[in-house]
PDB file of C-alpha atoms and ligand atoms in Angstrom:
ATOM      1  CA  UNK A 452       0.059   0.103  -0.033  1.00  0.00           C
ATOM      2  CA  UNK A 453       1.472   3.351  -1.258  1.00  0.00           C
ATOM      3  CA  UNK A 454       1.538   6.263   1.049  1.00  0.00           C
ATOM      4  CA  UNK A 455      -0.992   8.217  -0.975  1.00  0.00           C
ATOM      5  CA  UNK A 456      -3.501   5.467   0.013  1.00  0.00           C
ATOM      6  CA  UNK A 457      -2.522   5.465   3.440  1.00  0.00           C
ATOM      7  CA  UNK A 458      -3.050   9.323   3.261  1.00  0.00           C
ATOM      8  CA  UNK A 459      -6.351   9.184   1.761  1.00  0.00           C
ATOM      9  CA  UNK A 460      -7.301   6.818   4.414  1.00  0.00           C
ATOM     10  CA  UNK A 461      -6.432   8.841   7.160  1.00  0.00           C
ATOM     11  CA  UNK A 462      -8.092  11.966   5.345  1.00  0.00           C
ATOM     12  CA  UNK A 463     -11.174   9.849   4.794  1.00  0.00           C
ATOM     13  CA  UNK A 464     -11.006   8.903   8.430  1.00  0.00           C
ATOM     14  CA  UNK A 465     -10.463  12.525   9.580  1.00  0.00           C
ATOM     15  CA  UNK A 466     -13.557  13.561   8.394  1.00  0.00           C
ATOM     16  CA  UNK A 467     -15.594  10.417   9.874  1.00  0.00           C
ATOM     17  CA  UNK A 468     -13.960  11.011  13.282  1.00  0.00           C
ATOM     18  CA  UNK A 469     -12.242  13.896  14.133  1.00  0.00           C
ATOM     19  CA  UNK A 470      -8.630  13.694  15.375  1.00  0.00           C
ATOM     20  CA  UNK A 471      -8.747  14.582  18.696  1.00  0.00           C
ATOM     21  CA  UNK A 472      -4.487  14.355  19.422  1.00  0.00           C
ATOM     22  CA  UNK A 473      -1.625  15.627  18.080  1.00  0.00           C
ATOM     23  CA  UNK A 474       1.677  15.371  17.815  1.00  0.00           C
ATOM     24  CA  UNK A 475       4.173  17.395  19.669  1.00  0.00           C
ATOM     25  CA  UNK A 476       2.752  20.572  19.930  1.00  0.00           C
ATOM     26  CA  UNK A 477       4.216  24.086  19.222  1.00  0.00           C
ATOM     27  CA  UNK A 478       4.191  26.827  22.124  1.00  0.00           C
ATOM     28  CA  UNK A 479       3.990  30.310  20.612  1.00  0.00           C
ATOM     29  CA  UNK A 480       6.915  31.840  22.995  1.00  0.00           C
ATOM     30  CA  UNK A 481       9.506  32.796  20.193  1.00  0.00           C
ATOM     31  CA  UNK A 482      11.465  29.717  21.516  1.00  0.00           C
ATOM     32  CA  UNK A 483      12.503  27.414  18.776  1.00  0.00           C
ATOM     33  CA  UNK A 484      13.561  24.555  21.463  1.00  0.00           C
ATOM     34  CA  UNK A 485      10.037  22.715  20.821  1.00  0.00           C
ATOM     35  CA  UNK A 486      10.675  22.685  16.936  1.00  0.00           C
ATOM     36  CA  UNK A 487      13.756  20.723  17.417  1.00  0.00           C
ATOM     37  CA  UNK A 488      16.153  23.626  15.921  1.00  0.00           C
ATOM     38  CA  UNK A 489      19.216  24.316  17.985  1.00  0.00           C
ATOM     39  CA  UNK A 490      21.554  27.374  17.740  1.00  0.00           C
ATOM     40  CA  UNK A 491      24.523  25.194  18.611  1.00  0.00           C
ATOM     41  CA  UNK A 492      27.154  26.125  15.772  1.00  0.00           C
ATOM     42  CA  UNK A 493      26.706  23.087  13.814  1.00  0.00           C
ATOM     43  CA  UNK A 494      24.731  22.808  10.188  1.00  0.00           C
ATOM     44  CA  UNK A 495      22.407  20.501  11.697  1.00  0.00           C
ATOM     45  CA  UNK A 496      21.194  23.161  13.998  1.00  0.00           C
ATOM     46  CA  UNK A 497      18.995  23.995  11.341  1.00  0.00           C
ATOM     47  CA  UNK A 498      17.294  20.678  11.072  1.00  0.00           C
ATOM     48  CA  UNK A 499      14.060  20.770  12.868  1.00  0.00           C
ATOM     49  CA  UNK A 500      12.015  17.631  14.457  1.00  0.00           C
ATOM     50  CA  UNK A 501      10.927  15.109  11.754  1.00  0.00           C
ATOM     51  CA  UNK A 502       8.014  15.779  10.650  1.00  0.00           C
ATOM     52  CA  UNK A 503       8.384  19.520  10.388  1.00  0.00           C
ATOM     53  CA  UNK A 504       8.365  21.120   6.777  1.00  0.00           C
ATOM     54  CA  UNK A 505      11.621  23.338   6.400  1.00  0.00           C
ATOM     55  CA  UNK A 506      13.740  25.143   3.474  1.00  0.00           C
ATOM     56  CA  UNK A 507      17.238  26.556   4.928  1.00  0.00           C
ATOM     57  CA  UNK A 508      19.072  29.011   2.902  1.00  0.00           C
ATOM     58  CA  UNK A 509      21.769  30.793   5.331  1.00  0.00           C
ATOM     59  CA  UNK A 510      23.999  33.030   3.861  1.00  0.00           C
ATOM     60  CA  UNK A 511      26.710  35.688   5.057  1.00  0.00           C
ATOM     61  CA  UNK A 512      28.163  37.245   1.834  1.00  0.00           C
ATOM     62  CA  UNK A 513      26.828  40.798   0.838  1.00  0.00           C
ATOM     63  CA  UNK A 514      24.908  39.350  -2.295  1.00  0.00           C
ATOM     64  CA  UNK A 515      21.501  37.649  -1.411  1.00  0.00           C
ATOM     65  CA  UNK A 516      19.580  37.477  -4.525  1.00  0.00           C
ATOM     66  CA  UNK A 517      17.651  39.513  -5.453  1.00  0.00           C
ATOM     67  CA  UNK A 518      19.489  42.287  -3.464  1.00  0.00           C
ATOM     68  CA  UNK A 519      22.377  42.851  -0.725  1.00  0.00           C
ATOM     69  CA  UNK A 520      22.708  43.475   2.228  1.00  0.00           C
ATOM     70  CA  UNK A 521      24.655  40.520   3.686  1.00  0.00           C
ATOM     71  CA  UNK A 522      23.808  39.165   7.223  1.00  0.00           C
ATOM     72  CA  UNK A 523      21.396  42.213   7.955  1.00  0.00           C
ATOM     73  CA  UNK A 524      18.850  40.940   5.297  1.00  0.00           C
ATOM     74  CA  UNK A 525      19.358  37.519   5.219  1.00  0.00           C
ATOM     75  CA  UNK A 526      16.293  35.215   5.278  1.00  0.00           C
ATOM     76  CA  UNK A 527      17.418  32.182   6.369  1.00  0.00           C
ATOM     77  CA  UNK A 528      15.003  29.988   7.040  1.00  0.00           C
ATOM     78  CA  UNK A 529      11.271  28.953   7.274  1.00  0.00           C
ATOM     79  CA  UNK A 530       9.775  26.071   9.162  1.00  0.00           C
ATOM     80  CA  UNK A 531       6.102  24.699   8.716  1.00  0.00           C
ATOM     81  CA  UNK A 532       3.893  22.351  10.542  1.00  0.00           C
ATOM     82  CA  UNK A 533       0.399  21.832  11.490  1.00  0.00           C
ATOM     83  CA  UNK A 534      -1.557  20.550  14.521  1.00  0.00           C
ATOM     84  CA  UNK A 535      -5.376  19.906  15.511  1.00  0.00           C
ATOM     85  CA  UNK A 536      -5.732  20.439  19.335  1.00  0.00           C
ATOM     86  CA  UNK A 537      -7.741  19.337  22.163  1.00  0.00           C
ATOM     87  CA  UNK A 538     -10.257  21.651  20.824  1.00  0.00           C
ATOM     88  CA  UNK A 539     -10.700  19.845  17.373  1.00  0.00           C
ATOM     89  CA  UNK A 540      -9.345  22.761  15.629  1.00  0.00           C
ATOM     90  CA  UNK A 541      -6.341  22.749  13.101  1.00  0.00           C
ATOM     91  CA  UNK A 542      -3.730  25.346  13.331  1.00  0.00           C
ATOM     92  CA  UNK A 543      -0.648  26.071  10.999  1.00  0.00           C
ATOM     93  CA  UNK A 544       2.427  26.757  13.077  1.00  0.00           C
ATOM     94  CA  UNK A 545       5.223  28.684  11.258  1.00  0.00           C
ATOM     95  CA  UNK A 546       8.600  29.343  12.226  1.00  0.00           C
ATOM     96  CA  UNK A 547      11.247  32.066  10.460  1.00  0.00           C
ATOM     97  CA  UNK A 548      14.992  32.632  11.224  1.00  0.00           C
ATOM     98  CA  UNK A 549      16.555  35.668  10.030  1.00  0.00           C
ATOM     99  CA  UNK A 550      19.556  37.620  10.340  1.00  0.00           C
ATOM    100  CA  UNK A 551      17.350  41.191  10.100  1.00  0.00           C
ATOM    101  CA  UNK A 552      16.260  42.768  13.052  1.00  0.00           C
ATOM    102  CA  UNK A 553      12.709  43.235  13.712  1.00  0.00           C
ATOM    103  CA  UNK A 554      13.037  46.651  15.355  1.00  0.00           C
ATOM    104  CA  UNK A 555      14.814  47.787  11.793  1.00  0.00           C
ATOM    105  CA  UNK A 556      13.638  51.142  10.731  1.00  0.00           C
ATOM    106  CA  UNK A 557      12.389  51.940   7.452  1.00  0.00           C
ATOM    107  CA  UNK A 558      14.228  55.386   6.933  1.00  0.00           C
ATOM    108  CA  UNK A 559      17.248  56.194   4.293  1.00  0.00           C
ATOM    109  CA  UNK A 560      18.616  52.676   2.894  1.00  0.00           C
ATOM    110  CA  UNK A 561      17.065  50.697   5.803  1.00  0.00           C
ATOM    111  CA  UNK A 562      14.175  48.730   5.497  1.00  0.00           C
ATOM    112  CA  UNK A 563      12.248  47.409   8.341  1.00  0.00           C
ATOM    113  CA  UNK A 564      10.036  43.733   8.521  1.00  0.00           C
ATOM    114  CA  UNK A 565       7.778  42.329   6.198  1.00  0.00           C
ATOM    115  CA  UNK A 566       4.321  40.283   6.658  1.00  0.00           C
ATOM    116  CA  UNK A 567       4.077  36.583   5.923  1.00  0.00           C
ATOM    117  CA  UNK A 568       2.314  35.811   2.688  1.00  0.00           C
ATOM    118  CA  UNK A 569       0.527  32.712   1.548  1.00  0.00           C
ATOM    119  CA  UNK A 570      -0.124  31.552  -2.174  1.00  0.00           C
ATOM    120  CA  UNK A 571      -3.166  28.939  -2.050  1.00  0.00           C
ATOM    121  CA  UNK A 572      -2.891  27.216  -5.459  1.00  0.00           C
ATOM    122  CA  UNK A 573       0.633  28.432  -6.265  1.00  0.00           C
ATOM    123  CA  UNK A 574      -1.022  30.717  -9.044  1.00  0.00           C
ATOM    124  CA  UNK A 575       0.879  33.528  -8.821  1.00  0.00           C
ATOM    125  CA  UNK A 576      -1.733  35.295  -6.483  1.00  0.00           C
ATOM    126  CA  UNK A 577      -1.201  36.090  -2.874  1.00  0.00           C
ATOM    127  CA  UNK A 578      -4.409  35.325  -1.146  1.00  0.00           C
ATOM    128  CA  UNK A 579      -3.362  35.975   2.593  1.00  0.00           C
ATOM    129  CA  UNK A 580      -1.084  38.142   4.711  1.00  0.00           C
ATOM    130  CA  UNK A 581      -0.611  37.245   8.361  1.00  0.00           C
ATOM    131  CA  UNK A 582       0.515  40.839   9.530  1.00  0.00           C
ATOM    132  CA  UNK A 583       4.155  41.202  11.562  1.00  0.00           C
ATOM    133  CA  UNK A 584       3.543  44.808  12.362  1.00  0.00           C
ATOM    134  CA  UNK A 585       0.825  47.711  12.778  1.00  0.00           C
ATOM    135  CA  UNK A 586       0.051  48.789   8.810  1.00  0.00           C
ATOM    136  CA  UNK A 587      -3.059  50.845   9.074  1.00  0.00           C
ATOM    137  CA  UNK A 588      -5.422  51.632  11.890  1.00  0.00           C
ATOM    138  CA  UNK A 589      -7.546  48.896  11.182  1.00  0.00           C
ATOM    139  CA  UNK A 590      -5.068  46.120  10.017  1.00  0.00           C
ATOM    140  CA  UNK A 591      -2.883  45.464  13.221  1.00  0.00           C
ATOM    141  CA  UNK A 592      -0.152  43.228  14.067  1.00  0.00           C
ATOM    142  CA  UNK A 593      -1.071  39.356  14.187  1.00  0.00           C
ATOM    143  CA  UNK A 594      -4.097  39.825  11.885  1.00  0.00           C
ATOM    144  CA  UNK A 595      -4.698  37.370   9.319  1.00  0.00           C
ATOM    145  CA  UNK A 596      -5.777  39.704   6.124  1.00  0.00           C
ATOM    146  CA  UNK A 597      -7.493  38.158   2.938  1.00  0.00           C
ATOM    147  CA  UNK A 598      -5.826  39.961  -0.500  1.00  0.00           C
ATOM    148  CA  UNK A 599      -5.371  40.211  -3.533  1.00  0.00           C
ATOM    149  CA  UNK A 600      -2.115  40.898  -5.302  1.00  0.00           C
ATOM    150  CA  UNK A 601      -3.306  45.042  -5.542  1.00  0.00           C
ATOM    151  CA  UNK A 602      -3.439  44.727  -1.538  1.00  0.00           C
ATOM    152  CA  UNK A 603       0.718  44.551  -1.223  1.00  0.00           C
ATOM    153  CA  UNK A 604       3.467  46.672  -1.272  1.00  0.00           C
ATOM    154  CA  UNK A 605       6.115  45.164  -2.977  1.00  0.00           C
ATOM    155  CA  UNK A 606       9.936  45.447  -2.923  1.00  0.00           C
ATOM    156  CA  UNK A 607      13.178  47.265  -5.193  1.00  0.00           C
ATOM    157  CA  UNK A 608      14.015  44.724  -7.306  1.00  0.00           C
ATOM    158  CA  UNK A 609      11.922  43.555 -11.152  1.00  0.00           C
ATOM    159  CA  UNK A 610      14.892  40.601 -11.320  1.00  0.00           C
ATOM    160  CA  UNK A 611      18.048  39.437  -9.512  1.00  0.00           C
ATOM    161  CA  UNK A 612      20.128  42.409  -8.887  1.00  0.00           C
ATOM    162  CA  UNK A 613      18.140  44.639 -10.961  1.00  0.00           C
ATOM    163  CA  UNK A 614      17.218  47.629  -9.146  1.00  0.00           C
ATOM    164  CA  UNK A 615      13.501  48.792 -10.814  1.00  0.00           C
ATOM    165  CA  UNK A 616      10.755  49.077  -7.934  1.00  0.00           C
ATOM    166  CA  UNK A 617       7.965  49.893 -10.256  1.00  0.00           C
ATOM    167  CA  UNK A 618       8.524  46.305 -11.543  1.00  0.00           C
ATOM    168  CA  UNK A 619       9.159  44.236  -8.740  1.00  0.00           C
ATOM    169  CA  UNK A 620       6.700  41.554  -8.105  1.00  0.00           C
ATOM    170  CA  UNK A 621       7.752  40.800  -4.482  1.00  0.00           C
ATOM    171  CA  UNK A 622       5.322  41.405  -2.260  1.00  0.00           C
ATOM    172  CA  UNK A 623       6.438  42.782   1.259  1.00  0.00           C
ATOM    173  CA  UNK A 624       3.508  44.137   3.272  1.00  0.00           C
ATOM    174  CA  UNK A 625      -0.060  44.460   3.275  1.00  0.00           C
ATOM    175  CA  UNK A 626      -1.593  47.832   2.834  1.00  0.00           C
ATOM    176  CA  UNK A 627      -5.014  47.028   2.379  1.00  0.00           C
ATOM    177  CA  UNK A 628      -7.385  44.036   2.205  1.00  0.00           C
ATOM    178  CA  UNK A 629      -9.972  42.365   4.444  1.00  0.00           C
ATOM    179  CA  UNK A 630      -9.416  41.278   7.953  1.00  0.00           C
ATOM    180  CA  UNK A 631     -10.583  37.523   8.513  1.00  0.00           C
ATOM    181  CA  UNK A 632      -9.118  36.644  11.579  1.00  0.00           C
ATOM    182  CA  UNK A 633      -6.358  36.663  14.406  1.00  0.00           C
ATOM    183  CA  UNK A 634      -2.545  34.514  14.290  1.00  0.00           C
ATOM    184  CA  UNK A 635      -0.676  34.440  17.458  1.00  0.00           C
ATOM    185  CA  UNK A 636       2.482  35.988  17.048  1.00  0.00           C
ATOM    186  CA  UNK A 637       5.708  35.682  18.999  1.00  0.00           C
ATOM    187  CA  UNK A 638       9.155  37.036  17.851  1.00  0.00           C
ATOM    188  CA  UNK A 639      12.320  36.633  20.125  1.00  0.00           C
ATOM    189  CA  UNK A 640      14.910  38.739  21.166  1.00  0.00           C
ATOM    190  CA  UNK A 641      18.516  38.487  18.910  1.00  0.00           C
ATOM    191  CA  UNK A 642      20.829  35.412  19.563  1.00  0.00           C
ATOM    192  CA  UNK A 643      23.701  34.250  18.291  1.00  0.00           C
ATOM    193  CA  UNK A 644      25.390  30.401  17.331  1.00  0.00           C
ATOM    194  CA  UNK A 645      22.719  29.674  14.877  1.00  0.00           C
ATOM    195  CA  UNK A 646      24.870  27.260  12.243  1.00  0.00           C
ATOM    196  CA  UNK A 647      28.361  27.821  11.183  1.00  0.00           C
ATOM    197  CA  UNK A 648      27.527  31.317   9.158  1.00  0.00           C
ATOM    198  CA  UNK A 649      28.052  33.326  12.499  1.00  0.00           C
ATOM    199  CA  UNK A 650      25.840  37.037  12.581  1.00  0.00           C
ATOM    200  CA  UNK A 651      22.838  37.564  15.083  1.00  0.00           C
ATOM    201  CA  UNK A 652      19.533  35.851  14.367  1.00  0.00           C
ATOM    202  CA  UNK A 653      15.931  36.104  15.233  1.00  0.00           C
ATOM    203  CA  UNK A 654      13.119  33.827  15.211  1.00  0.00           C
ATOM    204  CA  UNK A 655       9.402  34.435  14.567  1.00  0.00           C
ATOM    205  CA  UNK A 656       6.710  32.018  15.635  1.00  0.00           C
ATOM    206  CA  UNK A 657       3.110  32.083  14.578  1.00  0.00           C
ATOM    207  CA  UNK A 658      -0.018  29.967  14.811  1.00  0.00           C
ATOM    208  CA  UNK A 659      -2.692  30.396  12.423  1.00  0.00           C
ATOM    209  CA  UNK A 660      -6.048  29.054  12.978  1.00  0.00           C
ATOM    210  CA  UNK A 661      -7.009  27.227   9.401  1.00  0.00           C
ATOM    211  CA  UNK A 662     -10.811  28.536   9.763  1.00  0.00           C
ATOM    212  CA  UNK A 663      -9.726  32.009   8.675  1.00  0.00           C
ATOM    213  CA  UNK A 664      -8.606  30.252   5.122  1.00  0.00           C
ATOM    214  CA  UNK A 665     -11.920  29.450   4.374  1.00  0.00           C
ATOM    215  CA  UNK A 666     -12.297  26.554   1.471  1.00  0.00           C
ATOM    216  CA  UNK A 667      -8.387  27.018   0.796  1.00  0.00           C
ATOM    217  CA  UNK A 668      -7.915  24.433   3.762  1.00  0.00           C
ATOM    218  CA  UNK A 669     -10.774  21.743   4.586  1.00  0.00           C
ATOM    219  CA  UNK A 670      -9.903  19.326   7.032  1.00  0.00           C
ATOM    220  CA  UNK A 671      -6.792  18.407   9.424  1.00  0.00           C
ATOM    221  CA  UNK A 672      -4.452  18.792   6.643  1.00  0.00           C
ATOM    222  CA  UNK A 673      -4.028  21.365   3.643  1.00  0.00           C
ATOM    223  CA  UNK A 674      -6.526  20.468   0.316  1.00  0.00           C
ATOM    224  CA  UNK A 675      -4.576  22.448  -1.803  1.00  0.00           C
ATOM    225  CA  UNK A 676      -1.045  23.462  -2.406  1.00  0.00           C
ATOM    226  CA  UNK A 677       0.482  26.806  -1.461  1.00  0.00           C
ATOM    227  CA  UNK A 678       3.767  28.726  -0.742  1.00  0.00           C
ATOM    228  CA  UNK A 679       4.394  30.728   2.049  1.00  0.00           C
ATOM    229  CA  UNK A 680       7.253  33.257   2.107  1.00  0.00           C
ATOM    230  CA  UNK A 681       8.723  36.115   4.085  1.00  0.00           C
ATOM    231  CA  UNK A 682      10.826  38.972   3.410  1.00  0.00           C
ATOM    232  CA  UNK A 683      11.563  42.806   4.510  1.00  0.00           C
ATOM    233  CA  UNK A 684      10.499  45.636   3.296  1.00  0.00           C
ATOM    234  CA  UNK A 685      12.971  45.925   0.484  1.00  0.00           C
ATOM    235  CA  UNK A 686      12.673  42.190  -0.275  1.00  0.00           C
ATOM    236  CA  UNK A 687      16.623  42.149  -0.325  1.00  0.00           C
ATOM    237  CA  UNK A 688      15.928  38.376   0.471  1.00  0.00           C
ATOM    238  CA  UNK A 689      13.468  35.944   0.318  1.00  0.00           C
ATOM    239  CA  UNK A 690      12.604  32.865   1.920  1.00  0.00           C
ATOM    240  CA  UNK A 691       9.894  30.536   0.444  1.00  0.00           C
ATOM    241  CA  UNK A 692       8.561  27.228   1.284  1.00  0.00           C
ATOM    242  CA  UNK A 693       5.853  25.066  -1.018  1.00  0.00           C
ATOM    243  CA  UNK A 694       4.163  22.136   0.922  1.00  0.00           C
ATOM    244  CA  UNK A 695       3.279  19.347  -1.373  1.00  0.00           C
ATOM    245  CA  UNK A 696      -0.647  18.949  -0.939  1.00  0.00           C
ATOM    246  CA  UNK A 697      -2.004  16.529   1.402  1.00  0.00           C
ATOM    247  CA  UNK A 698       1.101  14.304   0.854  1.00  0.00           C
ATOM    248  CA  UNK A 699       2.390  14.831   4.322  1.00  0.00           C
ATOM    249  CA  UNK A 700       0.148  13.680   6.722  1.00  0.00           C
ATOM    250  CA  UNK A 701       1.128  14.854  10.575  1.00  0.00           C
ATOM    251  CA  UNK A 702       2.676  11.297  11.181  1.00  0.00           C
ATOM    252  CA  UNK A 703       1.407  11.143  14.762  1.00  0.00           C
ATOM    253  CA  UNK A 704      -2.157  11.856  13.896  1.00  0.00           C
ATOM    254  CA  UNK A 705      -1.743   9.136  10.320  1.00  0.00           C
ATOM    255  CA  UNK A 706      -0.772   6.726  12.957  1.00  0.00           C
ATOM    256  CA  UNK A 707      -3.607   7.622  15.958  1.00  0.00           C
ATOM    257  CA  UNK A 708      -6.350   7.327  12.985  1.00  0.00           C
ATOM    258  CA  UNK A 709      -5.001   4.570  11.315  1.00  0.00           C
ATOM    259  CA  UNK A 710      -4.475   2.443  14.472  1.00  0.00           C
ATOM    260  CA  UNK A 711      -7.712   3.698  16.394  1.00  0.00           C
ATOM    261  CA  UNK A 712      -9.339   1.880  13.826  1.00  0.00           C
ATOM    262  CA  UNK A 713      -7.743  -0.869  13.208  1.00  0.00           C
ATOM    263  CA  UNK A 714      -6.415   0.069   9.908  1.00  0.00           C
ATOM    264  CA  UNK A 715      -2.760  -0.466  10.469  1.00  0.00           C
ATOM    265  CA  UNK A 716      -3.695  -4.060  10.783  1.00  0.00           C
ATOM    266  CA  UNK A 717      -5.742  -3.645   7.638  1.00  0.00           C
ATOM    267  CA  UNK A 718      -2.455  -2.176   5.945  1.00  0.00           C
ATOM    268  CA  UNK A 719      -0.368  -4.707   6.839  1.00  0.00           C
ATOM    269  CA  UNK A 720      -2.522  -7.617   5.836  1.00  0.00           C
ATOM    270  CA  UNK A 721      -2.918  -5.983   2.159  1.00  0.00           C
ATOM    271  CA  UNK A 722       0.459  -5.332   1.473  1.00  0.00           C
ATOM    272  CA  UNK A 723       1.444  -8.956   2.557  1.00  0.00           C
TER     273      UNK A 723
HETATM  274 CA1   CA B1209       8.075  27.522  20.657  1.00  0.00          CA
HETATM  275 CA1   CA B1210      23.197  34.061   7.345  1.00  0.00          CA
HETATM  276 CA1   CA B1211      18.983  33.999   2.517  1.00  0.00          CA
HETATM  277 CA1   CA B1212      -3.313  32.091  -4.728  1.00  0.00          CA
END
């Protein structure tokens, strides 16, 4: 029996019998120990616990792609997980490590922190922003905002290394849109000894109730492909993660559902 069939079974079972347990839960406190991330001065420290989706792009040189700025503008790693809690609600957890100081002011050649952006369907239209700062009198830090691309500011670069703010397509921060709910957000203070390239780093940790995504997320696992990205207001460096749709059911929940219905035994029998 292949994994896709198992995943399909899990989704079918989840619809019939809501999952009430979850894998190791994430506590949104700005501490990444619960993700299995360690700032121990090794490359392996970037690698999270099994089951967490992640991408690492730690850099130290001046050029970052698509812009410059060195460690102070380095978007370094993005982490993603989801869990169904005892309240029956599923939550998307997001972690970000960056060399960009969250307190960086937007003045002169300095650019502040950007918002998290999600593109469901991976069709180039950014459907949601999760705000890391207050953007308008009504769109505030922690808000989840339904957007089109017209609701976003963009960066400085049209293509890698080409300064052309008028033609940048890199979304950076939400300027308008519809407030659809609230995420929980924590930002750490600066820390060192992350990986092997040096510098100071910060950790953003978020939890988003997937009910805010409407039809884009149905059940305990994503029903649609999506991209999530983060950058700062100049978009000198961008970190992006594109998890496959429903291909990665939460291991603990999958095992729980299967075992609770005796399907592990069924799966084994079919395999023989
Ligand atoms: Ca934590
Ligand atoms: Ca770095
Ligand atoms: Ca980077
Ligand atoms: Ca989209």
